[in-house]
Coordinates of C-alpha atoms in Angstrom, one line a residue:
M1 CA 13.4 1.5 -3.7
D2 CA 14.8 -1.1 -6.0
S3 CA 18.0 -2.8 -4.9
G4 CA 21.1 -0.9 -6.2
R5 CA 19.2 2.0 -7.7
V6 CA 20.7 5.4 -7.2
T7 CA 18.8 8.5 -8.3
D8 CA 18.2 12.2 -7.8
F9 CA 14.9 13.9 -7.1
L10 CA 14.1 17.4 -8.1
V11 CA 11.4 19.0 -5.9
E12 CA 9.6 22.2 -7.1
D13 CA 6.5 23.8 -5.6
G14 CA 5.9 20.9 -3.2
R15 CA 5.9 18.2 -5.8
I16 CA 8.5 15.8 -7.4
A17 CA 9.3 17.6 -10.7
A18 CA 11.9 15.1 -12.0
T19 CA 13.8 12.0 -11.2
G20 CA 17.0 10.6 -12.7
L21 CA 20.8 10.6 -12.4
D22 CA 22.8 13.8 -12.2
L23 CA 19.8 16.1 -12.4
P24 CA 20.9 19.8 -12.8
A25 CA 20.0 21.8 -9.7
P26 CA 18.1 25.1 -10.4
A27 CA 19.7 28.3 -9.2
G28 CA 19.1 28.7 -5.5
A29 CA 18.0 25.1 -4.9
E30 CA 19.1 23.3 -1.8
A31 CA 21.0 20.1 -2.4
V32 CA 20.2 17.4 0.2
D33 CA 22.7 14.5 0.3
A34 CA 21.0 11.2 1.1
T35 CA 24.0 9.0 0.3
G36 CA 23.8 5.7 2.2
M37 CA 20.1 6.2 2.9
L38 CA 16.9 4.7 1.5
V39 CA 14.5 7.2 0.0
S40 CA 10.9 6.1 0.6
P41 CA 7.5 7.6 0.0
G42 CA 6.0 8.8 3.2
F43 CA 3.9 6.2 4.9
V44 CA 0.1 6.5 4.8
D45 CA -1.9 5.7 8.0
T46 CA -5.4 4.9 6.8
H47 CA -7.2 4.7 10.2
R48 CA -6.2 6.4 13.5
H49 CA -8.1 8.0 16.3
T50 CA -5.3 10.6 16.7
W51 CA -6.7 12.5 19.7
Q52 CA -6.0 9.4 21.9
A53 CA -2.2 10.0 22.0
G54 CA -2.5 10.9 25.7
L55 CA -4.1 7.5 26.5
R56 CA -1.1 5.5 25.2
G57 CA -0.9 2.0 26.6
M58 CA -4.0 2.2 28.9
G59 CA -5.5 -1.0 27.5
P60 CA -2.9 -3.6 26.6
D61 CA -5.1 -6.6 27.5
I62 CA -8.6 -5.4 27.0
S63 CA -11.5 -6.4 24.8
L64 CA -13.3 -4.3 22.2
A65 CA -16.2 -3.9 24.6
T66 CA -13.9 -2.6 27.4
Y67 CA -12.2 -0.3 25.0
L68 CA -15.5 1.2 23.9
D69 CA -16.6 1.6 27.5
L70 CA -13.3 3.3 28.4
V71 CA -13.2 5.7 25.4
L72 CA -16.9 6.5 24.8
G73 CA -18.2 6.0 28.3
T74 CA -15.5 7.1 30.7
V75 CA -12.6 9.1 29.4
G76 CA -13.9 10.6 26.2
P77 CA -16.6 12.7 27.8
R78 CA -14.0 14.4 30.0
Y79 CA -12.2 15.9 27.0
R80 CA -12.3 19.6 26.6
P81 CA -11.4 21.3 23.3
E82 CA -7.9 22.0 24.6
D83 CA -7.4 18.3 25.4
V84 CA -8.5 17.4 21.9
Y85 CA -6.0 19.9 20.4
T86 CA -3.1 18.7 22.6
G87 CA -3.8 15.0 21.9
T88 CA -4.3 15.5 18.2
L89 CA -1.2 17.6 17.8
A90 CA 0.9 15.2 19.8
G91 CA -0.5 12.3 17.8
A92 CA 0.1 13.9 14.4
L93 CA 3.7 14.8 15.4
E94 CA 4.2 11.2 16.5
C95 CA 3.2 10.1 13.0
L96 CA 5.6 12.5 11.4
D97 CA 8.4 11.5 13.7
A98 CA 7.9 7.9 12.5
G99 CA 7.7 8.7 8.8
I100 CA 3.9 8.8 8.4
T101 CA 3.2 11.8 6.2
T102 CA -0.4 11.2 5.4
L103 CA -3.0 10.4 8.0
V104 CA -6.7 9.5 8.0
D105 CA -7.9 10.9 11.3
W106 CA -11.1 9.2 12.3
N107 CA -12.3 11.9 14.8
H108 CA -15.0 10.7 17.1
I109 CA -14.5 13.2 19.9
Q110 CA -16.7 15.9 18.5
H111 CA -18.8 16.8 21.5
T112 CA -19.1 20.5 20.4
P113 CA -18.1 22.6 17.3
E114 CA -15.2 23.8 19.5
H115 CA -13.9 20.2 19.9
T116 CA -14.1 19.8 16.1
A117 CA -12.3 23.0 15.4
A118 CA -9.6 22.2 17.9
A119 CA -8.8 18.9 16.1
V120 CA -8.7 20.5 12.7
D121 CA -6.5 23.3 14.0
A122 CA -4.1 20.8 15.5
L123 CA -3.8 18.9 12.2
K124 CA -3.0 22.1 10.4
V125 CA -0.4 23.2 12.9
S126 CA 1.4 19.9 12.8
G127 CA 2.2 20.0 9.1
I128 CA 1.0 16.5 8.3
R129 CA -1.1 15.8 5.3
A130 CA -4.4 14.7 6.8
V131 CA -7.9 13.5 5.9
F132 CA -10.2 14.6 8.7
G133 CA -12.9 12.0 9.3
Y134 CA -15.9 14.0 10.4
C135 CA -18.7 12.4 12.4
S136 CA -22.1 14.1 12.3
H137 CA -25.5 13.5 10.8
K138 CA -26.3 17.3 10.7
P139 CA -25.7 18.7 7.2
E140 CA -25.3 22.3 8.3
L141 CA -22.5 21.4 10.7
A142 CA -20.8 19.3 8.1
R143 CA -20.9 22.1 5.6
R144 CA -19.3 24.5 8.2
V145 CA -16.5 22.0 8.9
Q146 CA -15.9 21.5 5.2
A147 CA -15.5 25.2 4.8
S148 CA -12.8 25.2 7.5
M149 CA -10.5 22.8 5.7
G150 CA -7.3 24.2 4.1
G151 CA -3.7 23.6 3.5
R152 CA -2.8 20.0 3.7
V153 CA -6.1 19.1 5.6
T154 CA -9.1 17.8 3.7
M155 CA -12.3 16.2 4.9
A156 CA -14.0 12.8 4.7
M157 CA -17.3 11.6 6.1
A158 CA -16.9 9.2 9.1
P159 CA -20.3 7.7 9.6
F160 CA -21.2 5.8 12.8
G161 CA -23.9 3.9 10.9
P162 CA -25.1 1.5 9.8
E163 CA -23.3 -1.0 12.1
I164 CA -22.8 1.2 15.2
A165 CA -25.4 4.0 15.2
G166 CA -28.1 2.2 13.1
E167 CA -29.6 2.7 9.7
D168 CA -31.6 5.9 10.4
V169 CA -28.5 7.8 11.4
A170 CA -26.6 6.2 8.6
L171 CA -29.0 7.5 5.9
D172 CA -28.3 11.1 7.0
E173 CA -24.6 10.5 7.2
W174 CA -24.2 8.9 3.8
R175 CA -26.5 11.5 2.2
I176 CA -24.3 14.3 3.6
A177 CA -21.2 12.6 2.1
R178 CA -22.9 12.4 -1.3
E179 CA -24.2 16.0 -1.1
L180 CA -20.8 17.4 -0.2
D181 CA -18.9 15.0 -2.5
L182 CA -16.9 13.6 0.4
S183 CA -15.0 10.3 0.5
V184 CA -16.2 7.9 3.3
T185 CA -14.3 6.2 6.1
V186 CA -16.5 3.9 8.1
H187 CA -16.2 1.1 10.8
M188 CA -17.8 -1.8 9.0
G189 CA -17.3 -5.6 8.9
G190 CA -15.6 -5.8 12.3
H191 CA -18.6 -6.5 14.5
G192 CA -19.5 -10.0 13.5
K193 CA -20.7 -11.9 10.4
E194 CA -24.4 -10.9 10.7
S195 CA -23.6 -7.3 11.3
A196 CA -21.2 -7.3 8.4
A197 CA -23.8 -8.7 6.0
R198 CA -26.5 -6.3 7.2
G199 CA -24.3 -3.3 6.8
L200 CA -23.4 -4.2 3.2
D201 CA -27.0 -4.9 2.4
F202 CA -27.9 -1.5 3.7
L203 CA -25.4 0.2 1.4
R204 CA -26.6 -1.9 -1.6
R205 CA -30.3 -1.2 -1.0
N206 CA -29.7 2.6 -0.6
G207 CA -27.2 3.0 -3.5
F208 CA -24.3 3.8 -1.2
L209 CA -22.1 0.9 -2.2
G210 CA -19.4 2.6 -4.3
P211 CA -15.9 4.0 -4.7
R212 CA -14.0 6.4 -2.3
T213 CA -15.3 4.3 0.6
S214 CA -12.8 2.8 3.1
Y215 CA -14.1 0.1 5.4
A216 CA -12.1 0.1 8.7
H217 CA -11.3 -3.5 9.7
G218 CA -13.7 -5.7 7.6
N219 CA -12.6 -8.8 9.4
H220 CA -15.9 -10.7 9.1
Y221 CA -16.6 -10.2 5.4
T222 CA -16.8 -13.4 3.4
D223 CA -14.8 -13.8 0.2
E224 CA -17.9 -13.1 -1.8
Q225 CA -18.6 -9.9 0.2
L226 CA -15.0 -8.8 -0.4
K227 CA -15.5 -9.3 -4.1
L228 CA -18.6 -7.1 -3.9
I229 CA -16.5 -4.4 -2.2
A230 CA -13.8 -4.8 -4.9
G231 CA -16.4 -4.5 -7.7
S232 CA -17.8 -1.3 -6.1
G233 CA -14.3 0.4 -6.0
G234 CA -14.1 0.3 -2.2
A235 CA -11.1 -0.4 0.0
I236 CA -10.2 -1.7 3.4
A237 CA -8.2 -0.1 6.2
V238 CA -6.5 -2.9 8.2
S239 CA -5.4 -2.3 11.8
P240 CA -3.5 -5.6 12.4
V241 CA -2.3 -5.2 15.9
V242 CA -5.4 -3.7 17.5
E243 CA -7.7 -6.0 15.6
M244 CA -5.9 -9.0 17.1
E245 CA -5.3 -7.5 20.5
L246 CA -8.9 -6.4 21.0
G247 CA -10.3 -9.6 19.7
I248 CA -12.0 -7.9 16.7
G249 CA -10.8 -10.6 14.3
A250 CA -8.0 -11.8 12.1
P251 CA -6.6 -9.1 9.8
V252 CA -8.2 -9.5 6.3
T253 CA -5.3 -8.3 4.2
A254 CA -4.5 -11.5 2.4
R255 CA -8.2 -12.4 1.6
A256 CA -9.0 -8.8 0.6
R257 CA -6.1 -8.5 -1.8
K258 CA -7.0 -11.9 -3.3
A259 CA -10.5 -10.5 -3.9
G260 CA -9.1 -7.4 -5.5
V261 CA -9.7 -5.0 -2.7
P262 CA -6.9 -2.4 -2.0
T263 CA -5.8 -2.5 1.6
G264 CA -3.9 0.0 3.7
L265 CA -2.6 -0.1 7.3
G266 CA -3.7 1.9 10.3
A267 CA -2.6 2.2 14.0
D268 CA -6.3 2.7 15.0
T269 CA -5.6 3.5 18.7
V270 CA -2.4 3.7 20.7
I271 CA -4.4 2.7 23.8
S272 CA -4.0 -0.9 22.7
G273 CA -1.2 -0.9 20.1
P274 CA 1.8 0.8 18.6
G275 CA 1.7 4.0 16.6
D276 CA 4.4 3.5 14.1
M277 CA 4.1 1.9 10.6
F278 CA 7.1 -0.4 11.0
S279 CA 5.3 -2.3 13.8
L280 CA 2.1 -2.5 11.7
M281 CA 3.9 -3.8 8.6
R282 CA 5.6 -6.5 10.6
A283 CA 2.5 -7.6 12.4
D284 CA 0.5 -7.8 9.2
Y285 CA 3.3 -9.4 7.2
A286 CA 3.7 -12.2 9.8
H287 CA 0.0 -12.9 9.9
M288 CA -0.4 -12.7 6.1
R289 CA 2.4 -15.3 5.6
L290 CA 0.4 -17.8 7.6
E291 CA -2.4 -17.9 5.0
S292 CA -0.9 -16.6 1.7
D293 CA 2.2 -16.2 -0.4
L294 CA 2.0 -12.4 -0.4
T295 CA 5.3 -10.7 0.0
A296 CA 7.2 -8.0 2.0
R297 CA 6.8 -5.8 -1.1
D298 CA 3.0 -6.2 -0.9
I299 CA 3.0 -5.0 2.7
F300 CA 5.2 -2.1 1.8
R301 CA 2.7 -1.1 -0.9
A302 CA -0.1 -1.3 1.7
A303 CA 1.9 1.2 3.8
T304 CA 2.4 3.6 0.9
E305 CA 0.8 3.5 -2.6
D306 CA -2.1 1.2 -1.7
G307 CA -2.6 3.2 1.5
A308 CA -3.1 6.3 -0.6
R309 CA -5.9 4.5 -2.6
V310 CA -7.6 3.5 0.7
A311 CA -7.3 7.1 2.0
A312 CA -8.8 8.3 -1.4
I313 CA -6.1 10.9 -1.7
D314 CA -4.2 11.5 -4.9
G315 CA -0.5 12.1 -5.4
V316 CA 0.9 10.5 -2.3
G317 CA 2.5 7.1 -1.5
T318 CA 4.8 7.1 -4.5
L319 CA 8.0 8.9 -5.7
E320 CA 6.7 9.3 -9.2
T321 CA 7.1 12.6 -11.1
G322 CA 4.1 14.8 -10.3
S323 CA 3.5 13.3 -6.8
H324 CA 3.5 15.4 -3.7
A325 CA 7.0 15.6 -2.3
D326 CA 6.2 13.5 0.8
V327 CA 9.5 11.7 1.4
V328 CA 11.2 9.8 4.1
L329 CA 15.0 9.4 4.4
L330 CA 15.8 6.1 6.2
R331 CA 19.2 5.3 7.7
T332 CA 20.9 2.1 6.9
D333 CA 24.0 2.5 9.1
L334 CA 22.4 1.2 12.3
P335 CA 22.8 -2.0 14.2
G336 CA 20.0 -4.3 13.4
V337 CA 19.5 -2.6 9.9
A338 CA 22.9 -3.0 8.2
P339 CA 23.7 -4.5 5.9
V340 CA 20.9 -3.9 3.3
H341 CA 20.5 -6.7 0.8
D342 CA 16.9 -6.0 -0.2
P343 CA 15.7 -2.4 0.6
V344 CA 12.1 -3.3 0.9
A345 CA 12.8 -6.2 3.1
S346 CA 15.0 -4.0 5.3
V347 CA 12.1 -1.5 5.7
V348 CA 9.5 -4.1 6.5
L349 CA 11.5 -6.5 8.6
A350 CA 14.4 -4.7 10.1
M351 CA 13.8 -1.0 10.6
D352 CA 12.0 0.9 13.4
T353 CA 11.6 4.6 14.2
R354 CA 15.4 4.9 14.9
A355 CA 15.9 4.7 11.1
V356 CA 13.7 7.7 10.3
D357 CA 16.4 10.4 9.7
S358 CA 14.4 13.0 7.9
V359 CA 10.8 13.6 6.8
I360 CA 9.6 15.9 4.1
V361 CA 5.9 16.9 3.5
G362 CA 5.0 18.9 0.5
G363 CA 8.7 19.7 -0.1
Q364 CA 9.2 21.0 3.4
F365 CA 11.3 19.3 6.1
V366 CA 9.2 18.5 9.2
K367 CA 12.0 16.3 10.7
R368 CA 15.7 16.6 9.9
D369 CA 18.8 14.8 11.1
G370 CA 16.7 12.8 13.5
R371 CA 14.9 15.8 15.1
L372 CA 11.3 17.1 14.7
L373 CA 11.3 20.7 13.6
A374 CA 8.1 21.6 15.3
P375 CA 8.6 24.2 18.0
D376 CA 8.2 23.4 21.7
V377 CA 7.8 19.6 21.4
S378 CA 8.9 19.2 25.0
T379 CA 6.3 21.7 26.2
L380 CA 3.6 20.0 24.2
L381 CA 4.5 16.6 25.8
T382 CA 4.3 18.2 29.2
T383 CA 0.9 19.6 28.4
L384 CA -0.1 16.1 27.0
A385 CA 0.9 14.5 30.3
E386 CA -1.1 17.0 32.3
S387 CA -4.2 16.5 30.1
A388 CA -3.9 12.8 30.3
A389 CA -3.7 12.9 34.1
R390 CA -6.8 14.9 34.3
V391 CA -9.0 12.9 31.9
T392 CA -7.9 9.5 33.3
A393 CA -8.2 10.4 37.0
S394 CA -10.1 7.5 38.6
A395 CA -10.7 5.9 35.2

């Protein structure tokens, strides 16, 4: 997305096969004219509770404690497998509509194996590239879920411990991740300084401090603790709007990057924040500029290439030859967007979901000419509204 750069992309078998000017089109290939548009890697959401799409905007002014009581204590227990399916499918399509092609779905609505299967099925049907964050300390269940992965959906371990569920549960969770060779996405560092220190010490003592680990939030880590995470190969998923809105803490992006920790962006929950990457980029950029000289390009990388590192998934977040053909075409002919002087600045500071003209995942269109290609979106949204009305009754 360098200013003034015009190029062609050749996509074969779901990957970018070549880039350059005037590439010859193979026989039978479809030519897509993106003249006047910006061609971007698909965005990577590194931390989202996707099933909560039907709870949008329920908690604009609440605290973390109130959020947890609402989700884990009141509304969450009312979810049936069909509610999980509907919410997850709607949430995944919301991502695709906004140009998010890769999603880390931190799924903590797994009341039964049927709830888990419903979430996985919804991700597969949506067409998004997803890392399914599985919460369980029972190895036989984890192995069964891992065997159900397929297509664009892979699995990560999503431990509740050591900071939420405690160290005994955490030992089982992290051992399962190691046994099944899974990456880890975990809520850590967002529950106060003492909890952050205890959690990292637990990982260090038990040999779990290592790569392919994404720490969601991390707001209360000291600079030295961030350097420890950097040295171990870990990464941090920052949810800038929700972290500030729920009072979790100031986003750690600038300090983490200074310490050498890759950072990505995540919506976390649409209960208390927006679900599109443009809003997340702007919020994190504005906060970051208060305390550092990091740039719009740094934030764009967090939403794409660095986000892929946080998600521990290869071949996404870039437009390099060999990468998955996960591509977003962005309109520049809109009021509030035109004219474009700096493409990256336009994406980070000026654009919103109106600009997302087309979205390609694995070489296949999932949105084209401003319209999602998924069937029966209107029916899905009606079902989502009915599900939301049921689970939130008297909440």
